[in-house]
mmCIF file of C-alpha atoms and ligand atoms in Angstrom:
data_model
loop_
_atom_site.group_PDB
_atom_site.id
_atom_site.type_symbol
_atom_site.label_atom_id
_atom_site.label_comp_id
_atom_site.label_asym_id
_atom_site.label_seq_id
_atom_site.Cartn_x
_atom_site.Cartn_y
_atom_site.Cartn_z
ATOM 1 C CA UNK A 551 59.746 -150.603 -34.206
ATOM 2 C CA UNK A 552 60.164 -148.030 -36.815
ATOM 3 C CA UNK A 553 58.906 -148.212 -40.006
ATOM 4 C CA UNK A 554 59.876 -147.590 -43.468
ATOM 5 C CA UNK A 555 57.879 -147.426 -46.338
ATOM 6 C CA UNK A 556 58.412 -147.494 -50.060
ATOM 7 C CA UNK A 557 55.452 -145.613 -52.015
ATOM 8 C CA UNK A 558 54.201 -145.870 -55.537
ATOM 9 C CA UNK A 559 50.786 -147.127 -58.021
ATOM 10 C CA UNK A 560 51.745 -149.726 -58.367
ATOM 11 C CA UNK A 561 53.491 -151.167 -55.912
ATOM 12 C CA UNK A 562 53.185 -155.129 -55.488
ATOM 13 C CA UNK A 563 56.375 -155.481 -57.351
ATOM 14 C CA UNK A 564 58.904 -153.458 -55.707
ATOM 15 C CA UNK A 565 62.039 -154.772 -54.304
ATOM 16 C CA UNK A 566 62.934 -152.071 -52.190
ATOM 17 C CA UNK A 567 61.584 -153.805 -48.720
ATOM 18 C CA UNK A 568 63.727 -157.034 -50.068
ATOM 19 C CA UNK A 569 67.252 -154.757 -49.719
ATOM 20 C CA UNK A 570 65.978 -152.481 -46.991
ATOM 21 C CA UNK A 571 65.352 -155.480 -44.451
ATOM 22 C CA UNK A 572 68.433 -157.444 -46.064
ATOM 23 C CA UNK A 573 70.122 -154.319 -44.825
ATOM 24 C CA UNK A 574 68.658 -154.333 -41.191
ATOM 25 C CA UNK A 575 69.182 -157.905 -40.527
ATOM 26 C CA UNK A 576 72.905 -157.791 -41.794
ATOM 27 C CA UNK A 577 73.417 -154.708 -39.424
ATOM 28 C CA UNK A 578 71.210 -156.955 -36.404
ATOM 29 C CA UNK A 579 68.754 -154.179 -36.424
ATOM 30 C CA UNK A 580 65.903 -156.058 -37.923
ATOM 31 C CA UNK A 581 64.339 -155.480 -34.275
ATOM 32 C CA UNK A 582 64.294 -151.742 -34.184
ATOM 33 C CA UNK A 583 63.398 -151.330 -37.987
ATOM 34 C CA UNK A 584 61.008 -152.599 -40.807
ATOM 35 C CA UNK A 585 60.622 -151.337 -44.318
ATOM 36 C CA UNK A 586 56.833 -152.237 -46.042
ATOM 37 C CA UNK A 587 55.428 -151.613 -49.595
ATOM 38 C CA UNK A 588 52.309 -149.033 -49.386
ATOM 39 C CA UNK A 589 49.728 -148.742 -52.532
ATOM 40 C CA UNK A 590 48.739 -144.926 -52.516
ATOM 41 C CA UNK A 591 46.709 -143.755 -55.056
ATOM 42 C CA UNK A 592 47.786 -140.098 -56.074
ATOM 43 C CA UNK A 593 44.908 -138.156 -54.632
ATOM 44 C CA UNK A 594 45.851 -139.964 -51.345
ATOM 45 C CA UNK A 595 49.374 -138.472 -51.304
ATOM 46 C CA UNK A 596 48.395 -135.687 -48.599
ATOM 47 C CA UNK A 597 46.751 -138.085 -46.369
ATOM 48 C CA UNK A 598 50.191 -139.848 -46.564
ATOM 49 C CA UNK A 599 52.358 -137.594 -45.483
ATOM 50 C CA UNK A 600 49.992 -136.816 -42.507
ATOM 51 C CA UNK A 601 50.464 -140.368 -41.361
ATOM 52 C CA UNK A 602 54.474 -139.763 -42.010
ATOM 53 C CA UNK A 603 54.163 -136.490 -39.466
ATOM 54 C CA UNK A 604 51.648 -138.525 -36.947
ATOM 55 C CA UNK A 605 52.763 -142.021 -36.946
ATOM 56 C CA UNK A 606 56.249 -143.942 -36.424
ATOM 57 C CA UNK A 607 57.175 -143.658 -39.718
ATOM 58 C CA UNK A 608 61.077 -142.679 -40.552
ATOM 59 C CA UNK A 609 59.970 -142.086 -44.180
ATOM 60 C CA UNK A 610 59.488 -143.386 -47.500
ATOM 61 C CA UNK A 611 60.761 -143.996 -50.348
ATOM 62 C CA UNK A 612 58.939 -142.848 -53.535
ATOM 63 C CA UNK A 613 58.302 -144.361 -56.767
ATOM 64 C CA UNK A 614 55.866 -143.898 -60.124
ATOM 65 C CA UNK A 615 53.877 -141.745 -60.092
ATOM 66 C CA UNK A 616 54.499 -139.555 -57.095
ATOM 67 C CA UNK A 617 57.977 -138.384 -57.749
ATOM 68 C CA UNK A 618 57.235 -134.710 -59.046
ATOM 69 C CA UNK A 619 53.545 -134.782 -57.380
ATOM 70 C CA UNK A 620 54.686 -134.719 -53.839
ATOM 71 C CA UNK A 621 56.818 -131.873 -54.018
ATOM 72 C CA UNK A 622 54.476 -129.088 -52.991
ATOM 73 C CA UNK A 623 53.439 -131.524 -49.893
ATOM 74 C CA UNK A 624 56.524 -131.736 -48.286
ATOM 75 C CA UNK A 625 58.407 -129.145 -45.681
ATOM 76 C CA UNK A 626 61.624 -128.883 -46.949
ATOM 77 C CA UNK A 627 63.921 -129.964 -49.958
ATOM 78 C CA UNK A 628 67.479 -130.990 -50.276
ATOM 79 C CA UNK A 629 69.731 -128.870 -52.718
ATOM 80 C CA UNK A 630 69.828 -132.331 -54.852
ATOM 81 C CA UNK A 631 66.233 -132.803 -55.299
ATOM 82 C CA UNK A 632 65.681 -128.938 -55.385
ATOM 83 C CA UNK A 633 67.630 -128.587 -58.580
ATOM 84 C CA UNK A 634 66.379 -131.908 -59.897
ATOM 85 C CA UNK A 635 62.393 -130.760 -59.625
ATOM 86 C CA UNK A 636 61.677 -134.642 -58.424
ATOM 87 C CA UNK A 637 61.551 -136.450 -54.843
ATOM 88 C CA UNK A 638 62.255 -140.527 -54.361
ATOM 89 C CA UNK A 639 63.388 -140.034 -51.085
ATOM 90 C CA UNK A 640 61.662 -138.493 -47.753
ATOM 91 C CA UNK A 641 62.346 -138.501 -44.353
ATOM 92 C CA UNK A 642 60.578 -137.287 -40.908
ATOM 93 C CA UNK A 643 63.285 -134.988 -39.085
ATOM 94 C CA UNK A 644 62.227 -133.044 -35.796
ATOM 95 C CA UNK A 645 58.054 -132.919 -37.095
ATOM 96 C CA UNK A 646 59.494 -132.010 -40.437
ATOM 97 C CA UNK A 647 59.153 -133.868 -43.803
ATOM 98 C CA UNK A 648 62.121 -133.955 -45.544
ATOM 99 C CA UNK A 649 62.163 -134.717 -49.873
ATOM 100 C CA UNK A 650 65.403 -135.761 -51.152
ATOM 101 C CA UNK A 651 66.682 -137.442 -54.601
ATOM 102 C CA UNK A 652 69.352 -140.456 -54.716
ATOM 103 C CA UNK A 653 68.653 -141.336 -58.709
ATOM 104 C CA UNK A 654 70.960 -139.368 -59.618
ATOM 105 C CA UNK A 655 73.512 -141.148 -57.576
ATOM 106 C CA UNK A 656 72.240 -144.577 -58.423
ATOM 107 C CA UNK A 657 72.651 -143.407 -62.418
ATOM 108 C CA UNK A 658 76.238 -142.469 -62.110
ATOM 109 C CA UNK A 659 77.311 -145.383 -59.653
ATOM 110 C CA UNK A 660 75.431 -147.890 -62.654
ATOM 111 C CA UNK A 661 77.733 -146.060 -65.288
ATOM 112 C CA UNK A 662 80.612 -146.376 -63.432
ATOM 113 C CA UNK A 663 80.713 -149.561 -62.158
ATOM 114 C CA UNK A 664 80.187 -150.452 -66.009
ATOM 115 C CA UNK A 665 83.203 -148.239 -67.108
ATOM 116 C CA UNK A 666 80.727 -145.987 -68.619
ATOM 117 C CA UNK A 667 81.552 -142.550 -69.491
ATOM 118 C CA UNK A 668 79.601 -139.373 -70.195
ATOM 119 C CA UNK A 669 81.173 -136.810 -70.689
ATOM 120 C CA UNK A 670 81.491 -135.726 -74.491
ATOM 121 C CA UNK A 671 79.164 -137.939 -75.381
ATOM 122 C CA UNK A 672 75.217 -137.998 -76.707
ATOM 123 C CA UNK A 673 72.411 -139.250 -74.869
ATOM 124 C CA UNK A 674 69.536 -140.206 -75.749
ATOM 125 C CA UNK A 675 66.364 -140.334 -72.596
ATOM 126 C CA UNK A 676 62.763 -141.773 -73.460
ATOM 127 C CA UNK A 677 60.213 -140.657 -71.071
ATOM 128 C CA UNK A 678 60.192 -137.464 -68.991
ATOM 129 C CA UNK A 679 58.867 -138.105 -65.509
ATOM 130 C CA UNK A 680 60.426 -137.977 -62.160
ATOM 131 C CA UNK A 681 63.066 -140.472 -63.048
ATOM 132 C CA UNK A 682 64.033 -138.960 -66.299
ATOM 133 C CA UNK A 683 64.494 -135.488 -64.398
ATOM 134 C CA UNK A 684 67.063 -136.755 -62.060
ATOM 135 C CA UNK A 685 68.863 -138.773 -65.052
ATOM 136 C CA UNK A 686 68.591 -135.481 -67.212
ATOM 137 C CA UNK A 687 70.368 -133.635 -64.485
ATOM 138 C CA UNK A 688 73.150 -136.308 -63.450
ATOM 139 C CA UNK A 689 74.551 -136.215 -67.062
ATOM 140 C CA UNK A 690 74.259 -132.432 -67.943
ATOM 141 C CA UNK A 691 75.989 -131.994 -64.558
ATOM 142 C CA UNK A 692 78.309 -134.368 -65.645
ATOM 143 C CA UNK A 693 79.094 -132.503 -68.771
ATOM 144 C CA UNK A 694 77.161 -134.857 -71.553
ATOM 145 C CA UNK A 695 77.702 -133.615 -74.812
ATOM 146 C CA UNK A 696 74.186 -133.652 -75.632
ATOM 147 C CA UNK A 697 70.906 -134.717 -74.241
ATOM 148 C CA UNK A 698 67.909 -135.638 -76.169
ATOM 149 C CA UNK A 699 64.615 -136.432 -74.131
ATOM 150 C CA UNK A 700 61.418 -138.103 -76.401
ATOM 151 C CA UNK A 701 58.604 -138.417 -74.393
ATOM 152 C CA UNK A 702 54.928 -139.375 -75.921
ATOM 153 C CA UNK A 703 53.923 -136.224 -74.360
ATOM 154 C CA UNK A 704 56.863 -133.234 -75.779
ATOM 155 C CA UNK A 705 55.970 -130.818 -73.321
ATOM 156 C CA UNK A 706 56.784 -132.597 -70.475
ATOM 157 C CA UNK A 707 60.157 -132.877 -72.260
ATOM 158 C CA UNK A 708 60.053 -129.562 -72.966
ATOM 159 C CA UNK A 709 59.970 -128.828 -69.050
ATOM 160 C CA UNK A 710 62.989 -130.683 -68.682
ATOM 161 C CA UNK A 711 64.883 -129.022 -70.916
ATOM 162 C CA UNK A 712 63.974 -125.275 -69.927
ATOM 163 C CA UNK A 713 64.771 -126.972 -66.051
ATOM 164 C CA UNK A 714 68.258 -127.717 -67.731
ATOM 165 C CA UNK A 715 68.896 -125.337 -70.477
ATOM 166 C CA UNK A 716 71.817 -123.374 -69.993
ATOM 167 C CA UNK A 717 73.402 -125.081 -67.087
ATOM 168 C CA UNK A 718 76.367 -126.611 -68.601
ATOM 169 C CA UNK A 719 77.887 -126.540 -71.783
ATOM 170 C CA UNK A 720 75.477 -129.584 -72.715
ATOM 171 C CA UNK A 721 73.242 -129.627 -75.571
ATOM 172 C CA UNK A 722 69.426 -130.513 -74.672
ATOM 173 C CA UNK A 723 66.522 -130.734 -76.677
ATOM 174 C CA UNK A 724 63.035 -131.904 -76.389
ATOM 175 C CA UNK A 725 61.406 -134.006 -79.210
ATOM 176 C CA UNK A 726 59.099 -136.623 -80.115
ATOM 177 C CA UNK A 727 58.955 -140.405 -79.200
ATOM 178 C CA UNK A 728 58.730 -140.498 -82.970
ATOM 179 C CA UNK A 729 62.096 -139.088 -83.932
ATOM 180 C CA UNK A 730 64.244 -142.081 -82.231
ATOM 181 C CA UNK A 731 65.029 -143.557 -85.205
ATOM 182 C CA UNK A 732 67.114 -140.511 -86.763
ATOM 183 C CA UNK A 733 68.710 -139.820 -83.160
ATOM 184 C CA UNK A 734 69.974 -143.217 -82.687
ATOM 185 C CA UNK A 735 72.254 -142.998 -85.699
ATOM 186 C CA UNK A 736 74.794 -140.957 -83.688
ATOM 187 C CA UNK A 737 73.971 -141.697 -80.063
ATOM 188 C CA UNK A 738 75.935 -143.661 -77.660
ATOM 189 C CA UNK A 739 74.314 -144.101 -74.573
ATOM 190 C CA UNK A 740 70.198 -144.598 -74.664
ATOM 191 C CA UNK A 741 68.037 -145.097 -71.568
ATOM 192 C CA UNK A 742 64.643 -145.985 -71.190
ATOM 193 C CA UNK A 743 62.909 -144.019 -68.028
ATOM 194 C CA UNK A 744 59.644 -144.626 -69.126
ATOM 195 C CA UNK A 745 57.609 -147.607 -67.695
ATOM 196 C CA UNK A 746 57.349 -149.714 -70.787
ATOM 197 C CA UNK A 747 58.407 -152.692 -70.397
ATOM 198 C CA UNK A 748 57.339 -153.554 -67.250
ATOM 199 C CA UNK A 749 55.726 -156.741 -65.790
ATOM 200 C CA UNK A 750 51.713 -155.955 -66.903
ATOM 201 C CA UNK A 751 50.115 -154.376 -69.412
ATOM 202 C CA UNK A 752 53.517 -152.761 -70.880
ATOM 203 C CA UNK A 753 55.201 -156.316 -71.033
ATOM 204 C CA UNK A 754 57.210 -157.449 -73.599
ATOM 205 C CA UNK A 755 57.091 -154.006 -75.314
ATOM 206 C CA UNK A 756 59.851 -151.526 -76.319
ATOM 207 C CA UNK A 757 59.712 -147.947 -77.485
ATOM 208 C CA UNK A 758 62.599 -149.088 -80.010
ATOM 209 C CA UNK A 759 62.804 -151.029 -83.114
ATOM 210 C CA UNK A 760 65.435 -153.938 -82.469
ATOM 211 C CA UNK A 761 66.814 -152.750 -86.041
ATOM 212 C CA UNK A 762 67.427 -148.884 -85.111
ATOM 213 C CA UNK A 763 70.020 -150.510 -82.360
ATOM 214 C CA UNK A 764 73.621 -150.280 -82.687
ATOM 215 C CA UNK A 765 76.513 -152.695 -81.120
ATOM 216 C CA UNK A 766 78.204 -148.913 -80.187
ATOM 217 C CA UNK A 767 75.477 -147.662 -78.087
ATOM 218 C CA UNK A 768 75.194 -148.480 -74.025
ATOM 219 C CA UNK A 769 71.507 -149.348 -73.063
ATOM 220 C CA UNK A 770 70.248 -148.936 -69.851
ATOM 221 C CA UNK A 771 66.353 -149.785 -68.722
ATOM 222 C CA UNK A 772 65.017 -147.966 -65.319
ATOM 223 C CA UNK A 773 62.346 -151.303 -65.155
ATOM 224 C CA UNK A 774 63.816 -154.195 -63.522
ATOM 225 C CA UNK A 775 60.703 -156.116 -63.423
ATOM 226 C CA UNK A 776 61.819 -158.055 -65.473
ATOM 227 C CA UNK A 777 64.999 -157.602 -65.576
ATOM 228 C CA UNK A 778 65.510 -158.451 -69.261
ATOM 229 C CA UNK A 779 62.832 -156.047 -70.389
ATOM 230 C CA UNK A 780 62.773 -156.288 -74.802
ATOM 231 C CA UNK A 781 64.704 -153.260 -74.833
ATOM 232 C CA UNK A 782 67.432 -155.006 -73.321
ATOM 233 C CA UNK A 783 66.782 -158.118 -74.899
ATOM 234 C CA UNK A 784 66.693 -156.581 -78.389
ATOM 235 C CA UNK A 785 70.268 -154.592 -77.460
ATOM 236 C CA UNK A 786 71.941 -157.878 -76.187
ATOM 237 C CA UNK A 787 71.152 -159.693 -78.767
ATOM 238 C CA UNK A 788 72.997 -157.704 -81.521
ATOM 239 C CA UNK A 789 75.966 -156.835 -79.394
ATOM 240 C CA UNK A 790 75.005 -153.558 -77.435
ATOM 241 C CA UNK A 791 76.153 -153.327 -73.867
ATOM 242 C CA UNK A 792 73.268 -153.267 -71.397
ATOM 243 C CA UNK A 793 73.063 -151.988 -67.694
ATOM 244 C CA UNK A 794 69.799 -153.290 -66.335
ATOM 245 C CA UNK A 795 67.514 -151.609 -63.894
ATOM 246 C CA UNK A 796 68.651 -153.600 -60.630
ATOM 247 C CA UNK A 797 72.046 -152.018 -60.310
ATOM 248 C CA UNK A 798 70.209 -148.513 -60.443
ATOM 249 C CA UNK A 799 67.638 -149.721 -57.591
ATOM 250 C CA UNK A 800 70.699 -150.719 -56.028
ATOM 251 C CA UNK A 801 72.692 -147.734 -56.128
ATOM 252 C CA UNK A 802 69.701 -145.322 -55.380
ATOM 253 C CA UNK A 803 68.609 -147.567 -52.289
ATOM 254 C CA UNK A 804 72.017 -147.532 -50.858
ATOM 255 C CA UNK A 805 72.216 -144.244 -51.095
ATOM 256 C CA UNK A 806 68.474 -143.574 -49.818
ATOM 257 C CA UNK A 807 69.109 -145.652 -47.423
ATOM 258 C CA UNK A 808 71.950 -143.833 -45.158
ATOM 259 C CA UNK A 809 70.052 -140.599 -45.777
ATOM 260 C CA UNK A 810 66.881 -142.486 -43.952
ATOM 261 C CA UNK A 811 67.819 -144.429 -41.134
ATOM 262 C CA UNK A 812 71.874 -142.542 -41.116
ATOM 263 C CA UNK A 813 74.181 -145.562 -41.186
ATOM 264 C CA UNK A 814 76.387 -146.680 -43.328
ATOM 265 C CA UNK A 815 74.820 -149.238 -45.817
ATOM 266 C CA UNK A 816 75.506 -153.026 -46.321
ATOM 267 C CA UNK A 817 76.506 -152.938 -49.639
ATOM 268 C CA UNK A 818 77.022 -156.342 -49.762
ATOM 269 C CA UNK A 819 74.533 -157.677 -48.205
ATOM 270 C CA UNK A 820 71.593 -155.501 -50.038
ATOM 271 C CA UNK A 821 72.994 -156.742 -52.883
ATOM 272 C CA UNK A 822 72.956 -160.383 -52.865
ATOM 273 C CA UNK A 823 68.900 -160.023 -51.392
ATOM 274 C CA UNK A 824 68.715 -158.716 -54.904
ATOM 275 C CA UNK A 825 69.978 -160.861 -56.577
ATOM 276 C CA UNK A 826 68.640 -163.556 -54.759
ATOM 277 C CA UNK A 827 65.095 -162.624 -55.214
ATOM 278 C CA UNK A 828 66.223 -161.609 -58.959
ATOM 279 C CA UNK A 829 67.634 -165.065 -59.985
HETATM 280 P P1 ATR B 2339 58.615 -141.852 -62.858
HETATM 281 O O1 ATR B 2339 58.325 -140.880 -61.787
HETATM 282 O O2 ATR B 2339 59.182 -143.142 -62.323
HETATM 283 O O3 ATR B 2339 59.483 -141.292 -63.931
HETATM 284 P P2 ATR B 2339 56.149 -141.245 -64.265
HETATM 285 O O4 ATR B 2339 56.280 -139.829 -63.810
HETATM 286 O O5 ATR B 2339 54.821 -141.902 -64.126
HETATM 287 O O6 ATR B 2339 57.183 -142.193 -63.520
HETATM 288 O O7 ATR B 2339 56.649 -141.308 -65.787
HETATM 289 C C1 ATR B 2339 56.451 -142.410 -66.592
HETATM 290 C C2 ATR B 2339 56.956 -142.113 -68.023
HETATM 291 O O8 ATR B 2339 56.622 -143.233 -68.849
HETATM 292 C C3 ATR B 2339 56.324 -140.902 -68.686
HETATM 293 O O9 ATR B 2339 57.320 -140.252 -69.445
HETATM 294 C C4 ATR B 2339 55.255 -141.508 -69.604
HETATM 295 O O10 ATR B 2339 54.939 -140.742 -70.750
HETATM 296 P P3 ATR B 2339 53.871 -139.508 -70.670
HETATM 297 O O11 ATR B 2339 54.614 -138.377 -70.028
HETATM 298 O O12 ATR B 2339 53.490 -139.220 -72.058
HETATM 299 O O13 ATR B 2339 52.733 -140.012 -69.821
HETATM 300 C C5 ATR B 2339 55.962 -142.773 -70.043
HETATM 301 N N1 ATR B 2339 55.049 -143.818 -70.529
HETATM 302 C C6 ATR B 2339 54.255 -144.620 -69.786
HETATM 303 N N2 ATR B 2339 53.571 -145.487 -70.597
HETATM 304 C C7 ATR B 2339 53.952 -145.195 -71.883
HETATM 305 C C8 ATR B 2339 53.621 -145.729 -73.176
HETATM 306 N N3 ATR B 2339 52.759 -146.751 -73.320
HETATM 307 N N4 ATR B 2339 54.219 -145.197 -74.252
HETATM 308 C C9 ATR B 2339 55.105 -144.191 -74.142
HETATM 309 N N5 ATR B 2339 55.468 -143.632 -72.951
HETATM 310 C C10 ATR B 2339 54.908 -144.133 -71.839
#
């Protein structure tokens, strides 16, 4: 049996195992693989990826807090997750640990299948961790007209934009959590990459006031536990078009997915194990 893993702190309520195994039992494979959530605490993250090199693990996928932290632990990188600075993805190849980064996919296949567009137009990103680096780069690479990042702490912000700076004809600038209010007023997509909102202490809380939002703007939540985190409920409620966090789980773990185990992935079938367990 090989074994998958998905990573984080913490970790009880991730859904990845739900649409990995979905995936091996639609493709009759649930015999040869198995995907498992692991709690590792951050100063455990070396000891981790020993186990990945010694034991029958395939790999892992990565979640809060790790993404950016297990860089330097890791053998090689992928061009993607090279030039996004952030890992969600790794996989044992020939005694090698490999880091890759599918959240970039899983952000453009959410806008898309939501007739979403981004180029020429401004975004607006709260937080600046690992997930807000791959976001950052999918829509300056997809020629956004400008980027804003607020994060409670600016100069991780700040990081993201001298990461990004320069790389397309985008606009990007680090600020304040503070300044949303004035930024909203011309923004049309906002997206919340920070972890507020989320089942637990950050519950029922949103970075925005339900007033600053706007029936133009598109917003999209990274949590999907729950699904209708305030942000969204606030947006929905006056109008707004929302993209939840579930379709970007899903498009990042399909994607993550054939770069781990190499086969195409059951689309379908990951899908309604989401929505299943969702509902
Ligand atoms: P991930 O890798 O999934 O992006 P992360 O690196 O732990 O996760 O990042 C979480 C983000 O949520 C950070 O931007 C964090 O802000 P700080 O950089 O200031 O720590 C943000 N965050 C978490 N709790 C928050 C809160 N109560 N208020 C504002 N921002 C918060």
């Amino acid at each position: 049996m090989k074994q998958l893993v998905v990573i984080g702190d913490p970790i009880k309520h991730s859904l990845t195992p739900t649409i990995y195994n979905a995936a091996f039992k639609a493709l009759d494979l649930e015999n040869k693989f198995q995907c498992k959530k692991l709690r590792v605490e951050t100063n455990d993250l070396a000891n981790f990826i020993g186990k990945i090199r010694c034991e029958k693990i395939l790999g892992a996928n990565v979640t809060i807090p790790h993404k950016i932290g297990i860089m330097p632990l890791l053998d090689e990188l992928t061009v993607e997750s090279e030039s996004i600075k952030a890992v969600n993805v790794v996989h044992k190849k020939d005694r090698k640990v490999i880091g890759h980064n599918t959240d970039c996919t899983g952000l453009i296949g959410s806008l898309k299948e939501n007739n979403v567009k981004i180029k020429g137009k401004k975004i607006i990103i709260l937080g600046a961790g690992g997930a807000a680096r791959a976001i950052a780069y999918a829509l300056v690479s997809n020629d956004a007209n400008e980027l804003v990042i607020l994060n409670r702490t600016v100069s991780k912000a700040e990081e993201i934009t001298n990461l990004f700076k320069g790389k397309s004809r985008c606009r990007i600038k680090a600020d304040r959590l503070e300044d949303i209010d004035s930024e909203l007023e011309d923004a049309n997509i906002l997206v919340n990459c920070t972890s507020v909102g989320m089942k637990g202490n950050q519950e029922g809380k949103s970075l925005v006031s339900s007033d600053k939002l706007s029936p133009r703007l598109v917003v999209m939540d990274m949590v999907y536990h729950p699904l209708k985190t305030k942000l969204l409920k606030d947006a929905e409620k006056i109008g707004a078009k929302t993209i939840d966090g579930s379709r970007m789980l899903l498009h990042q773990g399909v994607a993550a997915f054939e770069f781990l185990v190499g086969i195409e992935a059951p689309v379908d079938a990951m899908e309604t194990a989401l929505s299943d367990v969702l509902k």
